[in-house]
Coordinates of C-alpha atoms and ligand atoms in Angstrom, one line a residue:
M1393 CA 3.0 24.1 -40.5
T1394 CA 5.2 22.2 -42.8
T1395 CA 6.2 18.5 -41.7
I1396 CA 9.9 17.6 -42.0
D1397 CA 8.9 14.5 -44.1
S1398 CA 7.4 16.8 -46.7
I1399 CA 11.0 18.4 -47.4
G1400 CA 12.9 15.5 -46.3
E1401 CA 16.1 15.2 -44.6
F1402 CA 18.4 16.6 -47.5
G1403 CA 15.5 19.4 -47.8
L1404 CA 15.8 20.1 -43.9
I1405 CA 19.8 20.2 -44.4
D1406 CA 19.6 22.5 -47.2
R1407 CA 17.3 24.7 -45.2
I1408 CA 19.8 24.9 -42.4
R1409 CA 22.6 25.5 -44.7
T1410 CA 21.0 28.5 -46.6
A1411 CA 20.3 30.2 -43.4
T1412 CA 23.4 29.6 -41.9
E1413 CA 25.5 32.9 -41.8
T1414 CA 28.7 33.3 -43.8
P1415 CA 31.5 32.5 -41.6
Q1416 CA 32.9 34.9 -39.0
Q1417 CA 36.1 33.1 -38.6
P1418 CA 39.0 33.2 -41.4
G1419 CA 39.8 29.7 -40.4
T1420 CA 36.5 28.2 -41.5
I1421 CA 37.5 26.7 -44.8
R1422 CA 34.3 24.7 -45.8
G1423 CA 31.0 24.5 -43.6
I1424 CA 28.0 22.7 -44.1
G1425 CA 27.5 20.6 -47.2
D1426 CA 30.4 18.0 -47.4
D1427 CA 31.1 14.8 -45.3
A1428 CA 33.3 16.7 -43.0
A1429 CA 33.6 20.5 -42.4
V1430 CA 37.2 21.9 -42.9
F1431 CA 39.2 24.4 -41.2
A1432 CA 42.7 26.1 -40.9
L1433 CA 45.3 24.2 -39.1
N1434 CA 48.8 24.6 -40.3
D1435 CA 50.8 25.6 -43.4
T1436 CA 50.7 22.2 -45.1
E1437 CA 47.2 20.6 -43.8
Y1438 CA 43.6 21.4 -43.2
G1439 CA 42.2 20.2 -40.3
L1440 CA 38.6 18.0 -40.4
I1441 CA 35.5 17.8 -38.1
S1442 CA 32.7 15.4 -38.4
T1443 CA 29.9 14.2 -36.0
D1444 CA 27.1 11.4 -36.7
M1445 CA 24.6 9.9 -34.0
L1446 CA 23.3 6.4 -33.5
L1447 CA 19.9 5.9 -32.0
E1448 CA 18.4 2.8 -30.6
G1449 CA 15.2 1.8 -32.9
I1450 CA 16.4 3.7 -35.4
H1451 CA 20.1 2.9 -36.5
F1452 CA 20.3 -0.1 -34.3
D1453 CA 18.3 -3.1 -32.6
L1454 CA 19.9 -4.4 -29.4
T1455 CA 18.1 -7.8 -29.6
Y1456 CA 20.7 -8.6 -32.4
T1457 CA 23.5 -6.1 -32.2
P1458 CA 26.4 -6.9 -29.9
L1459 CA 27.6 -3.8 -27.8
K1460 CA 31.0 -4.3 -28.9
H1461 CA 30.3 -4.2 -32.5
L1462 CA 27.7 -1.1 -32.0
G1463 CA 30.8 0.7 -30.1
Y1464 CA 33.3 0.0 -33.1
K1465 CA 30.6 1.0 -35.7
A1466 CA 29.9 4.3 -34.0
V1467 CA 33.5 5.2 -34.6
A1468 CA 33.8 3.6 -38.2
V1469 CA 30.7 5.5 -39.5
N1470 CA 32.7 8.7 -38.2
V1471 CA 36.0 7.7 -39.3
S1472 CA 34.4 6.9 -43.0
D1473 CA 33.4 10.9 -43.0
I1474 CA 37.1 11.7 -42.6
A1475 CA 38.2 9.2 -45.3
A1476 CA 35.7 10.6 -47.8
M1477 CA 37.6 14.0 -47.6
N1478 CA 40.8 12.0 -48.3
G1479 CA 41.7 12.8 -44.8
L1480 CA 43.0 10.6 -41.8
P1481 CA 41.4 10.7 -38.3
T1482 CA 43.2 11.7 -35.2
Q1483 CA 40.7 12.2 -32.1
I1484 CA 37.1 11.4 -31.3
T1485 CA 35.0 12.3 -28.6
V1486 CA 32.0 10.0 -27.6
S1487 CA 28.7 11.3 -26.0
L1488 CA 26.1 8.8 -24.6
G1489 CA 22.6 8.8 -23.5
L1490 CA 22.0 5.9 -21.3
S1491 CA 18.7 4.4 -20.1
S1492 CA 18.4 2.8 -16.6
R1493 CA 18.3 -0.7 -17.8
F1494 CA 22.1 -0.3 -19.2
T1495 CA 24.7 -1.7 -16.6
V1496 CA 28.1 -0.9 -16.1
E1497 CA 29.3 -4.3 -17.8
A1498 CA 27.2 -3.0 -21.0
V1499 CA 29.1 0.4 -21.0
D1500 CA 32.4 -1.6 -20.7
E1501 CA 31.4 -3.9 -23.7
L1502 CA 30.4 -0.9 -25.8
Y1503 CA 33.8 0.9 -24.9
A1504 CA 35.8 -2.5 -25.6
G1505 CA 34.4 -1.9 -29.3
I1506 CA 35.2 1.9 -29.2
R1507 CA 38.8 1.2 -28.0
A1508 CA 39.1 -1.4 -30.8
A1509 CA 37.9 1.1 -33.4
C1510 CA 40.4 3.5 -32.0
A1511 CA 43.3 1.2 -32.2
A1512 CA 42.4 0.0 -35.6
Y1513 CA 42.0 3.6 -37.1
K1514 CA 44.9 5.1 -34.9
V1515 CA 42.5 7.8 -33.0
D1516 CA 42.6 8.9 -29.6
L1517 CA 39.3 9.0 -27.3
V1518 CA 39.6 12.5 -25.6
G1519 CA 36.5 13.2 -24.3
G1520 CA 32.6 13.3 -24.5
D1521 CA 29.4 13.4 -22.6
T1522 CA 27.1 11.1 -20.5
T1523 CA 23.5 11.8 -19.7
A1524 CA 20.3 9.6 -18.9
S1525 CA 18.1 8.9 -21.5
R1526 CA 14.3 8.0 -21.6
S1527 CA 14.2 6.5 -24.9
G1528 CA 17.0 3.8 -25.0
L1529 CA 20.6 4.1 -26.1
V1530 CA 22.2 7.2 -27.9
I1531 CA 25.8 7.3 -29.2
S1532 CA 26.9 10.4 -30.7
V1533 CA 30.5 10.6 -31.7
S1534 CA 32.5 13.4 -33.4
V1535 CA 35.6 13.2 -35.0
L1536 CA 38.7 15.3 -36.1
G1537 CA 41.1 14.5 -38.6
T1538 CA 43.6 16.0 -40.8
V1539 CA 44.3 16.1 -44.8
P1540 CA 47.2 17.4 -46.8
K1541 CA 46.0 20.8 -48.3
D1542 CA 46.9 19.4 -51.9
R1543 CA 45.1 16.2 -51.2
I1544 CA 41.9 17.3 -49.8
T1545 CA 38.8 16.0 -51.8
Y1546 CA 35.4 17.6 -51.7
R1547 CA 32.1 16.2 -53.2
N1548 CA 31.6 19.5 -55.9
T1549 CA 34.8 19.3 -57.9
A1550 CA 34.2 16.4 -60.1
Q1551 CA 34.5 17.1 -63.9
P1552 CA 32.9 15.6 -67.0
N1553 CA 34.9 12.6 -68.3
D1554 CA 35.8 11.5 -64.6
V1555 CA 36.0 7.8 -64.1
V1556 CA 33.5 7.1 -61.2
C1557 CA 35.0 4.3 -58.9
V1558 CA 33.9 2.5 -55.9
T1559 CA 35.6 0.6 -53.1
G1560 CA 34.9 -2.9 -51.9
D1561 CA 31.4 -4.3 -52.7
L1562 CA 27.9 -2.8 -52.2
G1563 CA 24.8 -4.2 -50.8
A1564 CA 26.0 -6.7 -48.4
A1565 CA 25.1 -4.5 -45.4
Y1566 CA 21.6 -4.1 -46.1
L1567 CA 21.2 -8.1 -46.9
G1568 CA 22.9 -8.7 -43.4
L1569 CA 20.3 -6.4 -41.8
Q1570 CA 17.3 -8.6 -43.5
L1571 CA 19.1 -11.9 -42.4
L1572 CA 19.3 -10.3 -38.7
E1573 CA 15.7 -9.1 -39.1
R1574 CA 14.2 -12.5 -40.3
E1575 CA 16.0 -14.4 -37.6
K1576 CA 14.7 -11.9 -35.1
Q1577 CA 11.0 -12.4 -36.4
E1578 CA 11.5 -15.9 -36.1
Y1579 CA 12.8 -15.9 -32.6
L1580 CA 10.2 -13.8 -31.5
A1581 CA 7.7 -16.4 -33.1
N1582 CA 9.5 -19.5 -31.4
P1583 CA 11.8 -18.3 -28.5
D1584 CA 13.0 -22.0 -28.2
M1585 CA 14.4 -22.1 -31.7
Q1586 CA 18.0 -22.1 -32.2
P1587 CA 19.6 -19.5 -34.5
S1588 CA 20.3 -20.7 -37.9
L1589 CA 22.4 -18.0 -39.0
S1590 CA 25.3 -19.9 -40.8
E1591 CA 28.8 -19.2 -41.1
E1592 CA 28.7 -18.3 -44.7
R1593 CA 26.3 -15.4 -43.9
A1594 CA 29.1 -14.1 -41.3
Y1595 CA 30.2 -11.7 -44.2
L1596 CA 26.7 -10.1 -44.5
M1597 CA 26.3 -9.7 -40.8
Q1598 CA 29.7 -8.3 -40.4
R1599 CA 29.0 -5.5 -43.0
Q1600 CA 25.7 -4.4 -41.0
L1601 CA 27.1 -5.1 -37.3
R1602 CA 30.8 -4.0 -37.6
P1603 CA 31.6 -2.1 -40.7
D1604 CA 34.8 -0.6 -41.2
A1605 CA 36.0 2.7 -42.8
R1606 CA 38.3 2.5 -45.8
T1607 CA 41.3 4.4 -44.4
D1608 CA 43.3 1.9 -46.2
I1609 CA 42.3 3.3 -49.6
V1610 CA 43.2 6.9 -48.2
H1611 CA 46.6 5.6 -47.5
E1612 CA 46.9 3.7 -50.8
L1613 CA 45.8 6.7 -53.1
R1614 CA 48.7 8.6 -51.3
D1615 CA 51.2 6.0 -51.9
L1616 CA 50.0 6.1 -55.7
D1617 CA 50.2 10.0 -55.5
I1618 CA 46.5 9.8 -56.9
T1619 CA 44.0 12.5 -55.6
P1620 CA 40.6 11.9 -56.7
T1621 CA 38.7 14.7 -58.3
A1622 CA 35.7 14.2 -55.7
M1623 CA 34.8 11.8 -53.0
I1624 CA 31.8 10.9 -50.9
D1625 CA 31.2 8.2 -48.5
I1626 CA 28.5 5.5 -49.4
S1627 CA 26.1 5.8 -46.2
D1628 CA 22.7 6.1 -47.8
G1629 CA 23.2 4.0 -50.9
L1630 CA 25.0 4.3 -54.2
S1631 CA 22.3 6.1 -56.2
S1632 CA 21.8 8.6 -53.4
E1633 CA 25.6 9.4 -52.7
I1634 CA 26.2 9.4 -56.7
L1635 CA 23.3 12.1 -57.2
H1636 CA 24.7 14.1 -54.5
L1637 CA 28.2 14.2 -56.2
C1638 CA 26.9 15.0 -59.5
R1639 CA 24.4 17.8 -58.1
Q1640 CA 27.3 19.5 -56.2
S1641 CA 29.8 19.2 -59.1
G1642 CA 27.1 20.1 -61.6
T1643 CA 28.0 17.0 -63.5
G1644 CA 25.7 14.0 -65.2
V1645 CA 26.6 10.4 -64.7
V1646 CA 26.3 7.1 -66.7
L1647 CA 26.8 3.9 -64.4
F1648 CA 27.1 0.5 -65.9
D1649 CA 24.8 -1.9 -63.5
E1650 CA 27.1 -4.8 -64.8
N1651 CA 30.0 -3.0 -63.0
I1652 CA 28.6 -2.4 -59.7
P1653 CA 30.6 -4.9 -57.2
I1654 CA 28.5 -7.3 -55.2
D1655 CA 29.7 -9.9 -53.1
D1656 CA 28.5 -13.6 -54.1
Q1657 CA 27.1 -13.9 -50.3
A1658 CA 24.9 -11.2 -51.0
H1659 CA 23.7 -12.4 -54.6
L1660 CA 23.0 -15.7 -52.8
A1661 CA 21.2 -13.8 -50.0
A1662 CA 19.2 -11.8 -52.5
T1663 CA 18.0 -14.7 -54.4
E1664 CA 16.9 -16.4 -51.2
F1665 CA 14.8 -12.9 -49.9
G1666 CA 13.5 -12.7 -53.7
I1667 CA 15.1 -9.1 -54.3
S1668 CA 17.4 -7.9 -56.4
A1669 CA 21.0 -7.8 -55.2
L1670 CA 21.5 -4.7 -57.7
T1671 CA 18.8 -2.7 -55.8
A1672 CA 20.3 -3.6 -52.5
A1673 CA 23.7 -2.3 -53.8
L1674 CA 22.1 0.9 -55.3
N1675 CA 19.8 1.9 -52.4
G1676 CA 20.7 -0.3 -49.2
G1677 CA 23.1 2.1 -47.6
E1678 CA 25.5 1.4 -44.7
D1679 CA 28.2 -0.1 -46.9
Y1680 CA 30.7 2.7 -45.9
E1681 CA 32.7 2.2 -48.8
L1682 CA 33.8 5.3 -50.6
L1683 CA 32.7 6.7 -53.9
F1684 CA 35.3 8.7 -55.9
T1685 CA 36.2 10.2 -59.3
V1686 CA 39.6 10.4 -60.9
R1687 CA 40.4 12.0 -64.1
P1688 CA 40.8 9.3 -67.0
Q1689 CA 44.5 9.3 -67.2
A1690 CA 44.7 8.8 -63.4
F1691 CA 42.5 5.8 -63.4
E1692 CA 45.4 3.8 -65.5
A1693 CA 47.4 3.3 -62.3
L1694 CA 43.9 2.0 -60.4
K1695 CA 42.7 -0.3 -63.1
N1696 CA 44.2 -3.4 -61.7
H1697 CA 43.4 -2.7 -58.3
A1698 CA 41.7 -5.5 -56.6
R1699 CA 39.4 -3.6 -54.3
I1700 CA 38.7 -0.4 -56.7
T1701 CA 36.2 -1.0 -59.5
A1702 CA 35.2 1.5 -62.1
I1703 CA 31.6 1.8 -62.5
G1704 CA 30.8 4.5 -65.0
Y1705 CA 31.9 7.9 -66.0
L1706 CA 30.6 11.4 -65.7
T1707 CA 29.1 13.7 -68.2
A1708 CA 28.6 17.3 -69.1
D1709 CA 24.9 17.3 -69.0
P1710 CA 23.5 17.5 -65.4
A1711 CA 20.3 16.3 -66.3
Q1712 CA 21.7 13.0 -67.6
T1713 CA 21.8 10.7 -64.5
I1714 CA 21.4 7.2 -66.0
L1715 CA 22.1 3.3 -64.9
A1716 CA 22.8 1.6 -68.2
T1717 CA 21.8 -2.2 -68.0
R1718 CA 23.7 -4.9 -69.7
A1719 CA 20.8 -5.3 -72.6
G1720 CA 21.5 -1.8 -73.5
Q1721 CA 18.7 -0.1 -71.4
Q1722 CA 18.8 3.0 -69.7
T1723 CA 17.0 3.8 -66.5
R1724 CA 17.2 7.1 -64.5
L1725 CA 19.2 6.9 -61.3
R1726 CA 16.9 7.6 -58.3
A1727 CA 17.6 7.9 -54.6
Q1728 CA 15.2 5.7 -53.0
G1729 CA 17.1 4.6 -49.9
W1730 CA 14.6 2.0 -48.9
G1731 CA 17.1 0.4 -46.7
G1732 CA 18.8 3.3 -45.6
T1733 CA 18.4 4.5 -42.1
G1734 CA 19.2 8.1 -42.8
A1735 CA 22.8 8.2 -41.0
Ligands
LIG2389 P1 27.0 12.2 -44.0 O1 25.9 11.2 -44.4 O2 28.1 12.4 -45.1 O3 27.2 12.1 -42.4 P2 24.8 14.2 -43.8 O4 23.9 13.7 -45.1 O5 24.4 13.6 -42.5 O6 26.2 13.6 -44.2 O7 24.8 15.5 -43.6 C1 25.3 16.6 -44.9 C2 25.8 17.7 -44.4 O8 25.0 18.4 -43.6 C3 27.4 17.6 -43.4 O9 28.0 18.7 -44.0 C4 26.7 17.7 -42.1 O10 27.7 18.7 -41.3 C5 25.6 19.0 -42.4 N1 24.5 18.7 -41.3 C6 23.5 17.6 -41.1 N2 23.0 18.0 -40.2 C7 23.0 19.2 -39.9 C8 22.3 19.8 -38.8 N3 21.2 19.6 -38.1 N4 22.8 21.4 -38.8 C9 23.8 21.7 -39.4 N5 24.2 21.0 -40.5 C10 23.9 19.6 -40.5
LIG2390 MG1 29.4 11.0 -45.5

């Protein structure tokens, strides 16, 4: 018998993908292997579908996760996979596994968050499933979306010399999780304690508890008439995602560590925890920012964009996957994913 650990999550998905038969439906354009599957919709657009599941004890801890935030996050992480195809979401279904300790009011709170996300991303909640659970709360969301055919952006279509771009900042969600975990341990040791989470840390906690999908960037790229050559969302950490994009595109990459965008609050918290903010940005995960590549000419129109940062470029040699340091040293990019929960 083979343990799943020995081949890993990605090894397992590869095994399922290889054994999956070629499509029987002419409308199946792209199956397993990208952020969302792609199907025929109409003359000008493709349909997109993706699904993501959140499990209590694996992806979230209800001792410090407000249910309203959790509902929002369950939708946002799904919408993020549609954005990663350069698409926009249209409908979701929500399936729940509920243990007996859940009250009607708790479910109402969860749905308040789900509805807030539906309003924010302009998606309709159109169905789902409800079942009992013996092992805590399970939330599984599926999302449908659309993308103009000429704007669809896969993971495997990047080219050498493309500029590697990232939206927003990285590492904050991981550091937010460290703060929340530390507060939990202190609370468990001394239940009379008052929480000391300060206002300044609100950004880090919000990044962990209530992330947003970057549909704003999808709109902006359309307004600028720029279509990335490849795109993926950052759920498992920058290192892991850039290596997926390179492997699937057959390219190498050089990233510059000093260019990787990290918020001041993340730097402060990293110092406090005695960890490297850069490592949090590379391996922390759950930032739900977009990682994309554009032709060098197209980057001209993005170079002054406040929320888009160029962090490196792609190379022709697939064996070259490098992080270059300020001092001119080069290290190999490795997908460690130590904070990632594998969503
Ligand atoms: P993401 O992090 O973008 O949600 P994943 O790493 O979860 O992507 O999945 C990568 C690809 O593998 C996707 O195309 C997804 O649909 C597919 N996939 C993941 N798990 C399974 C599974 N159990 N069966 C079939 N396909 C799967
Ligand atoms: Mg994804």
